mmCIF file of C-alpha atoms in Angstrom:
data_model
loop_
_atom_site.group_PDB
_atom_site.id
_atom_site.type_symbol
_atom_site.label_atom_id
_atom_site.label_comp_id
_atom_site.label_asym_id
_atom_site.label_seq_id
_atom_site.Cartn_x
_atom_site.Cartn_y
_atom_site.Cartn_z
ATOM 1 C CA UNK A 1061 108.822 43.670 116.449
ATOM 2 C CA UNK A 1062 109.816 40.380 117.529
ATOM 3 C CA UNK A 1063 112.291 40.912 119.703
ATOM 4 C CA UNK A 1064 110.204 44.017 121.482
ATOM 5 C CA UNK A 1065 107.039 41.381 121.741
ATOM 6 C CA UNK A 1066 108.188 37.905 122.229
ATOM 7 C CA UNK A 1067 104.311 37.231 122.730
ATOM 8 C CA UNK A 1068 103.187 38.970 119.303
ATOM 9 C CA UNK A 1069 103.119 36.522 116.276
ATOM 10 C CA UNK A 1070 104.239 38.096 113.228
ATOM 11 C CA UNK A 1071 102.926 37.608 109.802
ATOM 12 C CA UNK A 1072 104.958 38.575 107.068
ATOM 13 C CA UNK A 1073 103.627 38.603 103.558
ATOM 14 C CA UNK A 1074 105.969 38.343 100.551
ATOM 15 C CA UNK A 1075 104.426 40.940 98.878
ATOM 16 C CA UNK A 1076 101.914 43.654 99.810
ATOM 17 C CA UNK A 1077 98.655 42.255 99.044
ATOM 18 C CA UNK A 1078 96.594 45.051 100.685
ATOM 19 C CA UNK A 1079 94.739 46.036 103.589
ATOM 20 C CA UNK A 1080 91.933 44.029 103.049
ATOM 21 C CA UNK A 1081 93.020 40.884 102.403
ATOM 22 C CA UNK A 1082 96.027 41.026 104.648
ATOM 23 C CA UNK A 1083 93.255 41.104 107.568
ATOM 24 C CA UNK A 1084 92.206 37.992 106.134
ATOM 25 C CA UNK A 1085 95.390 35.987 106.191
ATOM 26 C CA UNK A 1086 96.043 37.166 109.504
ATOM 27 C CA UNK A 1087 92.330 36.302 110.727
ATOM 28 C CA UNK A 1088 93.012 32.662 109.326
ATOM 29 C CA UNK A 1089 95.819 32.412 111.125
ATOM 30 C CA UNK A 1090 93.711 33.914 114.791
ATOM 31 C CA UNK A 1091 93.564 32.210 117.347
ATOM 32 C CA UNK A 1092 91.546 34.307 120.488
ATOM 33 C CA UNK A 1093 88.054 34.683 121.003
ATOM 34 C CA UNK A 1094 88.178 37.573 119.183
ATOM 35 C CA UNK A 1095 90.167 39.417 116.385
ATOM 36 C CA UNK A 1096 90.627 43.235 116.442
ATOM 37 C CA UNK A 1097 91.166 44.809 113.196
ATOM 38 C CA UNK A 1098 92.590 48.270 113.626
ATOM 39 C CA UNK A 1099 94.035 50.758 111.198
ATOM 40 C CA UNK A 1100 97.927 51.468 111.874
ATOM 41 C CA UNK A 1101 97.006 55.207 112.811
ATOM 42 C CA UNK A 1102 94.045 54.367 114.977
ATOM 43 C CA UNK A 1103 93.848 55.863 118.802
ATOM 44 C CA UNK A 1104 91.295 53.337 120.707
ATOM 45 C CA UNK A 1105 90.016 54.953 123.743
ATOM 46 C CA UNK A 1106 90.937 53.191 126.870
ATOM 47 C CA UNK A 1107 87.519 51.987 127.832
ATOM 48 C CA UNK A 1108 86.610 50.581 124.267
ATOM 49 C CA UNK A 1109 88.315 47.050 123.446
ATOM 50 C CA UNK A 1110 87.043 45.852 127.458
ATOM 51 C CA UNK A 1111 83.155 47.461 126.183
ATOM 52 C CA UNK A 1112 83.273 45.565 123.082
ATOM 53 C CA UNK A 1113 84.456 42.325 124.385
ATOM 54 C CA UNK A 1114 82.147 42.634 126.997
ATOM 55 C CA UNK A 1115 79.483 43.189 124.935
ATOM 56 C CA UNK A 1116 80.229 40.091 122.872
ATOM 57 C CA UNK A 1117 80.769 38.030 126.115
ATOM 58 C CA UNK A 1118 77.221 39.333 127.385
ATOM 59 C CA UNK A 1119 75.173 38.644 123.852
ATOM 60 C CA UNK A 1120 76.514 35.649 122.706
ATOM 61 C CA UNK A 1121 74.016 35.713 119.375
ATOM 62 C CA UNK A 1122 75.605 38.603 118.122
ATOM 63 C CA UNK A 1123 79.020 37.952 116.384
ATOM 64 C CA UNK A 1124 80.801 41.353 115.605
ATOM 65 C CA UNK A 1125 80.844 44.919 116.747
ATOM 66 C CA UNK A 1126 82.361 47.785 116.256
ATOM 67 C CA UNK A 1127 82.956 51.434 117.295
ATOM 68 C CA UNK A 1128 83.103 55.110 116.575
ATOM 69 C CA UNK A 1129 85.243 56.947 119.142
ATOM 70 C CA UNK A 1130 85.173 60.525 119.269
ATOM 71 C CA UNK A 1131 87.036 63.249 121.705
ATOM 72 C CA UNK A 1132 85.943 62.192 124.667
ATOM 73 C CA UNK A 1133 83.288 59.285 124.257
ATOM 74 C CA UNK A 1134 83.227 55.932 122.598
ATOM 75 C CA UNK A 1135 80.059 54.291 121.455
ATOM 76 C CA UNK A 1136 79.469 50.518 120.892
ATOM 77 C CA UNK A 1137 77.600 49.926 117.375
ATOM 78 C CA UNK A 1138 75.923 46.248 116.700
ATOM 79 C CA UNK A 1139 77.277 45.039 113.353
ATOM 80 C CA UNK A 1140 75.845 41.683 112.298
ATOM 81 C CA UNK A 1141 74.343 38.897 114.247
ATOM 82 C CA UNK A 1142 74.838 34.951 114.105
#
């Protein structure tokens, strides 16, 4: 993976410590304005990681989001606020 993406910053855990609390090591260790946590078998649709981030740029009081694709659509869902 490292060699593929020089730019990609790879965690590797000595033992598998689960989904869960994998995405909270590597959150720690973030360090964008935001994280995206994605399953490995997820298929984002093309217009949904610019909505989101847009959305969070445009309501600055809100502090996560996340979304439901479908077939053909993807809707933006409000999560929690600051």
């Amino acid at each position: 993976v490292v060699d593929k993406y020089p730019g990609v910053r790879l965690i590797c855990n000595e033992v598998n410590v689960g989904f869960a609390a994998a995405n909270n090591i590597a959150i720690a260790q973030a360090r964008g304005r935001f994280v995206l946590l994605l399953n490995p078998d997820t298929i984002v649709a093309p217009e949904a990681i610019g909505t989101l981030a847009g959305f969070l740029d445009a309501h600055p009081e809100w502090e996560s989001v996340h979304y439901r694709s479908y077939a053909t659509y993807c809707n933006a869902f409000i999560v929690s606020r600051r």
